[in-house]
mmCIF file of C-alpha atoms in Angstrom:
data_model
loop_
_atom_site.group_PDB
_atom_site.id
_atom_site.type_symbol
_atom_site.label_atom_id
_atom_site.label_comp_id
_atom_site.label_asym_id
_atom_site.label_seq_id
_atom_site.Cartn_x
_atom_site.Cartn_y
_atom_site.Cartn_z
ATOM 1 C CA MET A 37 0.216 -0.028 -0.181
ATOM 2 C CA ASN A 38 1.084 3.659 -1.020
ATOM 3 C CA VAL A 39 1.899 6.295 1.214
ATOM 4 C CA LEU A 40 -1.500 7.945 -0.569
ATOM 5 C CA SER A 41 -3.571 4.959 0.087
ATOM 6 C CA SER A 42 -2.559 4.592 3.750
ATOM 7 C CA LEU A 43 -3.388 8.167 4.159
ATOM 8 C CA LYS A 44 -7.108 7.726 3.114
ATOM 9 C CA VAL A 45 -7.633 4.654 4.944
ATOM 10 C CA ALA A 46 -6.469 6.626 8.650
ATOM 11 C CA LEU A 47 -8.536 9.398 7.408
ATOM 12 C CA LEU A 48 -11.610 7.317 7.193
ATOM 13 C CA TYR A 49 -11.133 5.321 10.221
ATOM 14 C CA GLY A 50 -10.704 9.030 12.440
ATOM 15 C CA VAL A 51 -14.060 9.377 10.771
ATOM 16 C CA PHE A 52 -16.143 6.690 11.656
ATOM 17 C CA ALA A 53 -14.508 6.850 15.160
ATOM 18 C CA SER A 54 -15.194 10.444 15.498
ATOM 19 C CA ILE A 55 -18.875 9.140 14.673
ATOM 20 C CA VAL A 56 -19.195 6.468 17.364
ATOM 21 C CA VAL A 57 -17.914 8.827 20.015
ATOM 22 C CA LEU A 58 -20.169 11.610 18.937
ATOM 23 C CA ALA A 59 -22.846 9.338 18.998
ATOM 24 C CA SER A 60 -22.267 7.697 22.440
ATOM 25 C CA ARG A 61 -22.037 11.238 24.358
ATOM 26 C CA CYS A 62 -24.858 12.494 22.845
ATOM 27 C CA SER A 63 -26.920 8.801 23.795
ATOM 28 C CA SER A 64 -25.407 9.021 27.776
ATOM 29 C CA ASP A 65 -25.986 13.505 28.146
ATOM 30 C CA ASP A 66 -29.611 12.803 27.401
ATOM 31 C CA PRO A 67 -31.471 12.559 31.062
ATOM 32 C CA VAL A 68 -34.128 10.449 32.319
ATOM 33 C CA GLU A 69 -36.414 13.308 33.194
ATOM 34 C CA ASN A 70 -36.482 14.691 29.786
ATOM 35 C CA ALA A 71 -38.114 11.312 28.795
ATOM 36 C CA PRO A 72 -41.572 11.116 27.338
ATOM 37 C CA ASP A 73 -43.859 10.831 30.969
ATOM 38 C CA VAL A 74 -46.773 8.244 30.266
ATOM 39 C CA PHE A 75 -48.047 9.118 34.119
ATOM 40 C CA TRP A 76 -50.011 11.955 32.482
ATOM 41 C CA GLU A 77 -51.931 10.533 30.010
ATOM 42 C CA GLU A 78 -52.226 7.316 31.778
ATOM 43 C CA ALA A 79 -53.627 8.597 34.776
ATOM 44 C CA ARG A 80 -57.004 9.732 33.539
ATOM 45 C CA LEU A 81 -60.833 8.295 34.209
ATOM 46 C CA LYS A 82 -62.037 7.770 31.169
ATOM 47 C CA ASP A 83 -65.378 6.332 32.713
ATOM 48 C CA PHE A 84 -66.909 6.602 35.956
ATOM 49 C CA PRO A 85 -69.469 3.904 35.734
ATOM 50 C CA LEU A 86 -71.234 3.696 39.689
ATOM 51 C CA ASN A 87 -72.208 0.509 41.803
ATOM 52 C CA GLU A 88 -75.930 2.195 42.656
ATOM 53 C CA VAL A 89 -77.329 2.922 39.405
ATOM 54 C CA VAL A 90 -76.630 3.422 35.592
ATOM 55 C CA TYR A 91 -76.176 6.859 34.782
ATOM 56 C CA LEU A 92 -77.844 8.357 32.144
ATOM 57 C CA ASP A 93 -75.299 10.887 30.882
ATOM 58 C CA ILE A 94 -71.276 12.029 32.033
ATOM 59 C CA SER A 95 -69.082 14.639 30.983
ATOM 60 C CA ILE A 96 -65.661 14.445 32.012
ATOM 61 C CA VAL A 97 -62.890 17.457 31.440
ATOM 62 C CA HIS A 98 -58.859 16.391 32.086
ATOM 63 C CA PRO A 99 -57.062 18.066 34.902
ATOM 64 C CA GLU A 100 -54.491 19.897 33.356
ATOM 65 C CA VAL A 101 -50.619 19.646 34.021
ATOM 66 C CA VAL A 102 -48.098 22.142 33.066
ATOM 67 C CA ASN A 103 -43.976 21.214 33.628
ATOM 68 C CA GLY A 104 -45.240 17.998 35.333
ATOM 69 C CA VAL A 105 -47.422 19.674 37.828
ATOM 70 C CA GLU A 106 -50.993 20.069 38.062
ATOM 71 C CA THR A 107 -52.580 22.929 37.463
ATOM 72 C CA LYS A 108 -56.169 22.855 37.225
ATOM 73 C CA ALA A 109 -58.051 19.876 38.485
ATOM 74 C CA GLY A 110 -60.417 17.721 36.532
ATOM 75 C CA LYS A 111 -64.227 18.261 36.259
ATOM 76 C CA ILE A 112 -66.632 14.804 35.489
ATOM 77 C CA GLU A 113 -70.620 15.502 36.272
ATOM 78 C CA ILE A 114 -72.421 12.273 36.137
ATOM 79 C CA THR A 115 -76.310 12.592 35.446
ATOM 80 C CA ILE A 116 -78.309 9.846 37.299
ATOM 81 C CA PRO A 117 -82.122 9.105 36.975
ATOM 82 C CA ARG A 118 -84.700 10.829 39.338
ATOM 83 C CA SER A 119 -85.068 7.197 40.691
ATOM 84 C CA GLN A 120 -81.929 6.578 42.536
ATOM 85 C CA THR A 121 -82.917 9.028 45.437
ATOM 86 C CA SER A 122 -79.979 7.838 47.570
ATOM 87 C CA LEU A 123 -77.060 9.708 47.331
ATOM 88 C CA MET A 124 -74.765 7.777 48.522
ATOM 89 C CA LEU A 125 -73.094 6.412 45.947
ATOM 90 C CA SER A 126 -69.421 4.887 44.904
ATOM 91 C CA LEU A 127 -67.205 4.152 42.132
ATOM 92 C CA LYS A 128 -68.175 0.706 40.572
ATOM 93 C CA LYS A 129 -64.643 0.464 38.954
ATOM 94 C CA ALA A 130 -61.291 2.390 37.331
ATOM 95 C CA ASP A 131 -59.654 1.019 34.491
ATOM 96 C CA LEU A 132 -56.148 1.732 35.675
ATOM 97 C CA ASP A 133 -53.063 -0.222 36.391
ATOM 98 C CA ASN A 134 -53.653 -1.056 40.021
ATOM 99 C CA ASN A 135 -49.647 -1.966 40.035
ATOM 100 C CA LYS A 136 -48.936 1.984 39.013
ATOM 101 C CA TYR A 137 -51.518 3.495 40.483
ATOM 102 C CA ASN A 138 -54.258 4.187 43.388
ATOM 103 C CA VAL A 139 -57.229 5.957 43.215
ATOM 104 C CA SER A 140 -58.881 7.684 46.550
ATOM 105 C CA PRO A 141 -61.588 7.139 47.790
ATOM 106 C CA PHE A 142 -61.311 3.553 46.899
ATOM 107 C CA VAL A 143 -63.247 2.010 44.556
ATOM 108 C CA GLY A 144 -66.346 0.762 46.164
ATOM 109 C CA GLU A 145 -66.102 3.073 48.967
ATOM 110 C CA GLN A 146 -69.716 4.865 49.281
ATOM 111 C CA LYS A 147 -69.717 8.713 49.404
ATOM 112 C CA ASP A 148 -72.451 11.469 49.679
ATOM 113 C CA PHE A 149 -72.446 13.514 46.710
ATOM 114 C CA SER A 150 -75.759 15.227 48.268
ATOM 115 C CA LYS A 151 -73.755 18.060 49.663
ATOM 116 C CA GLY A 152 -71.790 18.621 46.248
ATOM 117 C CA ALA A 153 -68.502 17.425 43.828
ATOM 118 C CA VAL A 154 -66.312 14.817 45.830
ATOM 119 C CA ARG A 155 -62.289 15.290 45.054
ATOM 120 C CA TYR A 156 -61.347 11.769 44.058
ATOM 121 C CA THR A 157 -57.579 11.504 43.930
ATOM 122 C CA ILE A 158 -55.504 9.528 41.486
ATOM 123 C CA SER A 159 -51.589 8.920 42.605
ATOM 124 C CA ALA A 160 -48.374 7.096 41.461
ATOM 125 C CA THR A 161 -47.729 4.261 43.336
ATOM 126 C CA ASN A 162 -43.817 4.560 43.334
ATOM 127 C CA SER A 163 -44.046 8.422 43.272
ATOM 128 C CA PRO A 164 -46.646 9.638 45.852
ATOM 129 C CA THR A 165 -46.179 13.322 44.802
ATOM 130 C CA LYS A 166 -47.276 12.641 41.557
ATOM 131 C CA VAL A 167 -51.403 13.152 41.453
ATOM 132 C CA VAL A 168 -53.860 14.417 39.180
ATOM 133 C CA HIS A 169 -57.254 15.129 40.774
ATOM 134 C CA TYR A 170 -61.203 14.862 39.517
ATOM 135 C CA ASP A 171 -64.307 17.183 41.136
ATOM 136 C CA VAL A 172 -67.001 14.404 41.203
ATOM 137 C CA ASN A 173 -70.151 16.015 40.871
ATOM 138 C CA VAL A 174 -73.656 14.123 40.353
ATOM 139 C CA VAL A 175 -76.636 15.496 39.128
ATOM 140 C CA TYR A 176 -80.534 14.612 38.330
ATOM 141 C CA GLY A 177 -82.003 14.262 34.697
ATOM 142 C CA GLY A 178 -84.410 12.403 32.267
ATOM 143 C CA ALA A 179 -88.247 12.417 33.420
ATOM 144 C CA PRO A 180 -89.410 13.954 36.872
ATOM 145 C CA PHE A 181 -89.686 11.122 38.911
ATOM 146 C CA PHE A 182 -92.769 10.242 41.253
ATOM 147 C CA VAL A 183 -93.076 7.935 43.988
ATOM 148 C CA ASN A 184 -96.262 8.574 45.022
ATOM 149 C CA ALA A 185 -99.676 7.746 42.827
ATOM 150 C CA LYS A 186 -102.531 9.380 43.620
ATOM 151 C CA VAL A 187 -105.070 12.478 42.308
ATOM 152 C CA THR A 188 -104.488 15.698 44.537
ATOM 153 C CA GLY A 189 -107.016 17.680 42.626
ATOM 154 C CA PHE A 190 -110.257 17.522 40.534
ATOM 155 C CA ALA A 191 -112.076 20.493 38.426
ATOM 156 C CA PHE A 192 -114.521 21.410 35.699
ATOM 157 C CA GLU A 193 -112.554 24.416 34.335
ATOM 158 C CA LYS A 194 -115.244 26.886 33.218
ATOM 159 C CA SER A 195 -113.072 27.316 29.966
ATOM 160 C CA LYS A 196 -113.777 23.807 29.284
ATOM 161 C CA ASN A 197 -116.991 23.991 30.206
ATOM 162 C CA PRO A 198 -119.218 26.581 28.718
ATOM 163 C CA GLY A 199 -122.084 25.805 30.369
ATOM 164 C CA LEU A 200 -121.003 26.168 33.545
ATOM 165 C CA ASP A 201 -121.005 29.912 35.112
ATOM 166 C CA ALA A 202 -118.004 29.356 37.162
ATOM 167 C CA THR A 203 -115.172 26.646 37.729
ATOM 168 C CA ILE A 204 -116.391 23.686 39.604
ATOM 169 C CA ASP A 205 -114.127 22.082 41.926
ATOM 170 C CA ALA A 206 -114.552 18.531 43.682
ATOM 171 C CA VAL A 207 -115.452 18.548 47.359
ATOM 172 C CA LYS A 208 -113.604 15.249 48.167
ATOM 173 C CA ILE A 209 -111.155 13.385 47.060
ATOM 174 C CA MET A 210 -111.375 10.153 49.465
ATOM 175 C CA GLU A 211 -108.499 7.489 49.496
ATOM 176 C CA TYR A 212 -110.048 4.625 51.482
ATOM 177 C CA ASP A 213 -107.871 1.847 53.092
ATOM 178 C CA ASN A 214 -108.492 -1.007 52.347
ATOM 179 C CA TYR A 215 -110.288 -1.003 49.334
ATOM 180 C CA SER A 216 -109.365 -0.830 45.787
ATOM 181 C CA GLU A 217 -111.106 1.712 44.725
ATOM 182 C CA ASN A 218 -110.869 4.912 45.783
ATOM 183 C CA ALA A 219 -113.654 8.159 44.911
ATOM 184 C CA ILE A 220 -113.623 11.732 43.722
ATOM 185 C CA TYR A 221 -117.036 13.404 44.632
ATOM 186 C CA VAL A 222 -118.112 16.876 42.818
ATOM 187 C CA ILE A 223 -121.297 18.679 42.892
ATOM 188 C CA VAL A 224 -122.346 20.834 40.102
ATOM 189 C CA PRO A 225 -125.167 23.253 39.487
ATOM 190 C CA GLU A 226 -128.601 21.985 38.880
ATOM 191 C CA GLY A 227 -129.602 21.593 35.667
ATOM 192 C CA THR A 228 -125.587 20.915 34.211
ATOM 193 C CA ASP A 229 -125.664 18.540 31.520
ATOM 194 C CA PHE A 230 -123.834 15.478 33.080
ATOM 195 C CA SER A 231 -123.548 14.031 29.549
ATOM 196 C CA LYS A 232 -120.865 16.881 28.559
ATOM 197 C CA LEU A 233 -118.557 17.743 31.180
ATOM 198 C CA THR A 234 -114.186 18.112 30.159
ATOM 199 C CA PRO A 235 -112.117 17.572 33.618
ATOM 200 C CA THR A 236 -109.256 19.051 34.512
ATOM 201 C CA VAL A 237 -106.862 16.506 36.987
ATOM 202 C CA THR A 238 -104.270 17.251 38.667
ATOM 203 C CA TYR A 239 -101.379 14.415 40.108
ATOM 204 C CA ASP A 240 -98.642 13.305 42.127
ATOM 205 C CA ALA A 241 -97.929 10.565 39.705
ATOM 206 C CA ALA A 242 -95.658 9.537 36.997
ATOM 207 C CA LYS A 243 -98.845 8.948 34.325
ATOM 208 C CA LEU A 244 -102.670 9.159 34.512
ATOM 209 C CA PHE A 245 -105.187 6.708 32.585
ATOM 210 C CA TYR A 246 -109.131 6.638 32.587
ATOM 211 C CA THR A 247 -111.665 4.374 31.392
ATOM 212 C CA THR A 248 -115.293 4.646 30.795
ATOM 213 C CA GLY A 249 -115.545 0.964 30.677
ATOM 214 C CA SER A 250 -113.194 -0.074 27.992
ATOM 215 C CA GLY A 251 -109.948 -0.710 28.827
ATOM 216 C CA PHE A 252 -107.460 2.253 30.322
ATOM 217 C CA ASP A 253 -105.967 5.359 27.903
ATOM 218 C CA LEU A 254 -103.581 7.589 28.557
ATOM 219 C CA TYR A 255 -105.306 10.855 30.199
ATOM 220 C CA PRO A 256 -105.064 13.989 27.419
ATOM 221 C CA ALA A 257 -103.210 16.651 28.716
ATOM 222 C CA ASN A 258 -105.602 19.251 28.160
ATOM 223 C CA GLY A 259 -108.751 16.965 29.546
ATOM 224 C CA THR A 260 -111.467 14.986 27.373
ATOM 225 C CA SER A 261 -115.700 15.337 27.538
ATOM 226 C CA ILE A 262 -116.943 12.597 28.976
ATOM 227 C CA ASP A 263 -120.193 11.228 29.818
ATOM 228 C CA PHE A 264 -121.087 11.327 33.899
ATOM 229 C CA SER A 265 -124.619 10.144 33.059
ATOM 230 C CA TYR A 266 -126.123 7.985 35.692
ATOM 231 C CA PRO A 267 -125.014 4.843 35.280
ATOM 232 C CA LYS A 268 -121.607 5.428 33.363
ATOM 233 C CA HIS A 269 -118.649 5.023 35.343
ATOM 234 C CA PHE A 270 -116.071 7.390 35.042
ATOM 235 C CA TYR A 271 -112.497 5.916 36.535
ATOM 236 C CA LEU A 272 -108.994 7.668 37.040
ATOM 237 C CA GLN A 273 -105.703 5.829 37.812
ATOM 238 C CA ALA A 274 -102.590 7.647 38.320
ATOM 239 C CA GLU A 275 -99.155 5.711 38.329
ATOM 240 C CA ASN A 276 -96.035 6.156 39.833
ATOM 241 C CA SER A 277 -92.714 6.503 37.991
ATOM 242 C CA LEU A 278 -91.718 2.774 38.683
ATOM 243 C CA GLY A 279 -94.901 1.369 37.796
ATOM 244 C CA THR A 280 -95.393 -0.351 40.807
ATOM 245 C CA LYS A 281 -98.032 1.583 42.265
ATOM 246 C CA SER A 282 -101.439 2.615 41.400
ATOM 247 C CA LYS A 283 -104.486 3.735 42.787
ATOM 248 C CA ASN A 284 -108.143 3.566 41.100
ATOM 249 C CA TYR A 285 -110.481 6.689 41.651
ATOM 250 C CA ASN A 286 -114.265 6.615 40.713
ATOM 251 C CA VAL A 287 -115.180 9.847 39.445
ATOM 252 C CA ILE A 288 -118.855 10.780 41.355
ATOM 253 C CA VAL A 289 -120.921 13.647 39.838
ATOM 254 C CA ASP A 290 -124.467 15.040 41.185
ATOM 255 C CA ILE A 291 -126.004 18.161 42.552
ATOM 256 C CA LYS A 292 -126.093 19.628 46.236
ATOM 257 C CA ASP A 293 -130.304 19.203 46.670
ATOM 258 C CA PRO A 294 -131.371 15.835 44.346
ATOM 259 C CA ILE A 295 -134.528 15.354 46.004
ATOM 260 C CA ARG A 296 -137.026 18.088 45.068
ATOM 261 C CA PHE A 297 -140.354 18.561 47.280
ATOM 262 C CA ASP A 298 -143.565 20.666 46.415
ATOM 263 C CA SER A 299 -143.704 22.023 49.685
ATOM 264 C CA PRO A 300 -145.881 22.402 51.965
ATOM 265 C CA ILE A 301 -148.290 19.319 52.137
ATOM 266 C CA THR A 302 -151.519 20.011 53.109
ATOM 267 C CA THR A 303 -153.444 17.237 53.950
ATOM 268 C CA ALA A 304 -157.691 16.217 54.217
ATOM 269 C CA ASN A 305 -158.868 16.955 57.632
ATOM 270 C CA VAL A 306 -158.543 14.201 60.338
ATOM 271 C CA LYS A 307 -161.370 13.308 62.772
ATOM 272 C CA THR A 308 -160.215 13.755 66.501
ATOM 273 C CA GLY A 309 -159.358 10.589 68.420
ATOM 274 C CA ASP A 310 -157.726 8.890 71.234
ATOM 275 C CA GLY A 311 -154.339 9.651 70.394
ATOM 276 C CA ILE A 312 -153.303 6.633 69.228
ATOM 277 C CA ALA A 313 -155.359 5.927 66.066
ATOM 278 C CA VAL A 314 -154.175 6.859 62.792
ATOM 279 C CA GLU A 315 -155.030 8.008 59.622
ATOM 280 C CA ASN A 316 -152.904 7.749 56.667
ATOM 281 C CA PHE A 317 -152.616 9.175 53.186
ATOM 282 C CA PHE A 318 -150.536 7.476 50.715
ATOM 283 C CA ALA A 319 -149.218 8.995 47.815
ATOM 284 C CA ILE A 320 -150.437 12.480 49.139
ATOM 285 C CA ALA A 321 -147.796 13.923 46.642
ATOM 286 C CA THR A 322 -145.086 13.299 45.030
ATOM 287 C CA TRP A 323 -141.237 14.341 44.698
ATOM 288 C CA THR A 324 -138.363 14.412 42.021
ATOM 289 C CA ASN A 325 -135.171 12.983 41.617
ATOM 290 C CA ARG A 326 -133.074 16.265 40.474
ATOM 291 C CA GLY A 327 -130.462 14.225 41.123
ATOM 292 C CA ASN A 328 -128.051 11.508 39.053
ATOM 293 C CA HIS A 329 -128.050 8.616 41.463
ATOM 294 C CA PRO A 330 -131.287 6.545 42.157
ATOM 295 C CA ILE A 331 -132.850 7.735 45.334
ATOM 296 C CA THR A 332 -134.341 5.295 47.554
ATOM 297 C CA GLY A 333 -137.758 5.525 49.871
ATOM 298 C CA MET A 334 -136.326 7.108 52.909
ATOM 299 C CA SER A 335 -137.501 8.969 56.828
ATOM 300 C CA PRO A 336 -136.718 12.145 58.205
ATOM 301 C CA VAL A 337 -133.864 11.837 60.490
ATOM 302 C CA GLN A 338 -136.262 14.758 63.108
ATOM 303 C CA TYR A 339 -139.114 17.092 63.071
ATOM 304 C CA LYS A 340 -138.866 20.686 64.170
ATOM 305 C CA ASP A 341 -140.787 23.851 64.180
ATOM 306 C CA LYS A 342 -143.282 22.243 65.078
ATOM 307 C CA ILE A 343 -146.848 24.157 65.410
ATOM 308 C CA TYR A 344 -149.922 22.986 67.599
ATOM 309 C CA PRO A 345 -153.181 24.361 68.368
ATOM 310 C CA ILE A 346 -152.606 25.267 71.866
ATOM 311 C CA PRO A 347 -149.991 26.136 74.100
ATOM 312 C CA ASN A 348 -148.099 23.913 76.235
ATOM 313 C CA TYR A 349 -148.730 20.905 74.331
ATOM 314 C CA PRO A 350 -146.144 18.505 74.510
ATOM 315 C CA GLY A 351 -143.179 19.805 72.387
ATOM 316 C CA ASP A 352 -142.119 15.765 71.615
ATOM 317 C CA ALA A 353 -145.558 14.462 70.129
ATOM 318 C CA ASN A 354 -145.008 14.006 66.474
ATOM 319 C CA ILE A 355 -148.436 14.573 65.458
ATOM 320 C CA VAL A 356 -147.630 14.286 61.787
ATOM 321 C CA THR A 357 -145.211 11.842 60.276
ATOM 322 C CA THR A 358 -143.821 11.172 56.861
ATOM 323 C CA SER A 359 -141.283 9.387 54.529
ATOM 324 C CA ILE A 360 -140.803 9.762 50.998
ATOM 325 C CA HIS A 361 -141.376 6.220 48.621
ATOM 326 C CA ASN A 362 -140.601 4.294 45.446
ATOM 327 C CA PRO A 363 -143.353 3.560 44.306
ATOM 328 C CA ASN A 364 -141.612 1.205 41.541
ATOM 329 C CA GLY A 365 -141.044 -1.724 43.654
ATOM 330 C CA GLY A 366 -138.259 -4.125 42.334
ATOM 331 C CA THR A 367 -135.915 -1.155 41.047
ATOM 332 C CA VAL A 368 -132.678 0.542 43.128
ATOM 333 C CA GLY A 369 -134.619 3.488 43.668
ATOM 334 C CA VAL A 370 -136.063 6.214 41.780
ATOM 335 C CA LEU A 371 -133.770 6.986 39.291
ATOM 336 C CA PRO A 372 -132.834 10.638 37.772
ATOM 337 C CA GLY A 373 -135.672 12.287 36.117
ATOM 338 C CA GLU A 374 -138.463 10.366 37.871
ATOM 339 C CA LYS A 375 -140.975 10.820 40.819
ATOM 340 C CA GLY A 376 -141.485 9.826 43.892
ATOM 341 C CA GLU A 377 -144.277 9.503 46.234
ATOM 342 C CA ILE A 378 -144.705 11.067 49.481
ATOM 343 C CA ASN A 379 -146.687 9.123 52.545
ATOM 344 C CA VAL A 380 -147.991 11.288 55.504
ATOM 345 C CA ARG A 381 -149.957 9.720 59.100
ATOM 346 C CA VAL A 382 -151.631 11.724 61.587
ATOM 347 C CA LYS A 383 -152.415 10.265 64.977
ATOM 348 C CA ARG A 384 -156.038 11.477 66.031
ATOM 349 C CA SER A 385 -155.000 13.870 68.580
ATOM 350 C CA PRO A 386 -157.820 14.655 71.213
ATOM 351 C CA ILE A 387 -157.013 18.129 70.726
ATOM 352 C CA ALA A 388 -158.579 19.976 67.471
ATOM 353 C CA GLY A 389 -157.069 22.530 65.512
ATOM 354 C CA LEU A 390 -153.839 22.918 63.351
ATOM 355 C CA PHE A 391 -150.553 20.819 63.496
ATOM 356 C CA SER A 392 -147.648 21.832 61.530
ATOM 357 C CA THR A 393 -144.035 20.233 61.281
ATOM 358 C CA THR A 394 -141.421 20.140 59.067
ATOM 359 C CA ALA A 395 -139.474 16.795 58.554
ATOM 360 C CA VAL A 396 -135.913 17.282 57.945
ATOM 361 C CA PHE A 397 -134.392 14.715 55.242
ATOM 362 C CA GLU A 398 -130.383 14.313 55.210
ATOM 363 C CA PRO A 399 -129.622 11.989 52.409
ATOM 364 C CA THR A 400 -126.593 10.167 51.640
ATOM 365 C CA PHE A 401 -124.072 8.323 48.958
ATOM 366 C CA SER A 402 -122.952 5.554 49.277
ATOM 367 C CA PHE A 403 -119.961 4.320 47.245
ATOM 368 C CA ASP A 404 -120.591 0.918 47.425
ATOM 369 C CA THR A 405 -123.692 1.097 45.605
ATOM 370 C CA ARG A 406 -123.836 4.235 44.018
ATOM 371 C CA ILE A 407 -127.292 5.070 45.572
ATOM 372 C CA ILE A 408 -128.031 7.828 47.543
ATOM 373 C CA SER A 409 -130.587 7.149 50.688
ATOM 374 C CA TYR A 410 -130.097 7.840 54.531
ATOM 375 C CA TRP A 411 -126.804 6.011 56.256
ATOM 376 C CA PRO A 412 -125.351 7.440 59.166
ATOM 377 C CA VAL A 413 -121.852 9.012 57.531
ATOM 378 C CA ASP A 414 -119.653 5.903 57.641
ATOM 379 C CA ASP A 415 -116.954 4.007 55.651
ATOM 380 C CA ARG A 416 -117.395 5.173 52.326
ATOM 381 C CA VAL A 417 -120.776 6.438 53.115
ATOM 382 C CA GLU A 418 -119.937 10.295 52.254
ATOM 383 C CA GLY A 419 -122.580 13.162 53.380
ATOM 384 C CA ILE A 420 -122.414 15.461 50.272
ATOM 385 C CA PHE A 421 -125.744 16.855 49.864
ATOM 386 C CA GLY A 422 -128.036 19.197 51.234
ATOM 387 C CA VAL A 423 -130.181 19.094 53.805
ATOM 388 C CA GLN A 424 -134.071 18.651 52.374
ATOM 389 C CA THR A 425 -137.262 19.707 54.281
ATOM 390 C CA LEU A 426 -140.457 18.904 53.632
ATOM 391 C CA VAL A 427 -143.536 21.012 55.782
ATOM 392 C CA ILE A 428 -146.665 19.183 56.308
ATOM 393 C CA GLN A 429 -149.976 20.789 56.998
ATOM 394 C CA THR A 430 -153.137 18.855 59.047
ATOM 395 C CA THR A 431 -156.628 20.147 60.566
ATOM 396 C CA LEU A 432 -158.325 17.925 63.316
ATOM 397 C CA GLU A 433 -161.499 18.405 63.248
ATOM 398 C CA ASP A 434 -164.332 17.283 66.105
#
């Protein structure tokens, strides 16, 4: 090899050696801390499932980190259904490597979210100073949740019922314990067309259904025209959000004074007697059922405003008594619009002169039979009607 060739080989060898040394120095001089730190990427909560309820929605904003230091905590907002009444909740799982990261509060630990956001901390197992945080807040969303299933209000609004002079509210909304049906009672003015009324119903329930006897339908928000005339039925059914509880209501519509008397009644003259013998006047007059349900025969609950022909006549003596009667035997009662009969009995008092009394009737409504009669107000017997009075006069003559 000549001198020139030897110089070329030496030069090439030197250049190669320099490159190797330079590469070695560059590799050894690069510090470890300048390498990408995966902690900040891997220490993230990409989801926040709950043990107690499946959430409706979730929003996650990850923490902000500058030069290896958290400058702003992350935020997680979880929307849960209103059916989850308890806010004692816990993280179901965290998709993190348990050998590298700790989560506090730990997975499965219940925390109270009713007081606001709960802070969750993620830290490195080999470097406790390396931490990030998430402030987790839980809110309600979706459809409102109703635990109850009940009707709270019932009315015939004037705006929906042009035949009414004013809005009519229910007089009673009754919930009968230990029975499958409850009742709503509405008193409307005499002359109301029972067959064309549109109710407005308020309720503490998720859904409200109605039926007139052929299956339940969802009750329209603006109501619908209903035929309430006897013997038609109108039922409401309120249901809670879980569909596990419901209440049925039978709506009763009538007037305040269903019994119409043509008062007073004056009997034919009666001969005096021994105070024991009686004179009967059967069907001496009629009365009319002006209401919306059958009315049975009944007797007065008392007699008042008695007038006698002489002073100091025994005040408790009922010389004149009466009862109303259903002339149609075998029927449930005098039907709406029909007439009943009035019977009067007069004791043959030894004292001649004018006797007068006012018979007081207190009709009540039996929910079990849907009949107006007189039963003491009791379980599912309601005193929703007015007091009815009938004045009767008779003259005893020698």
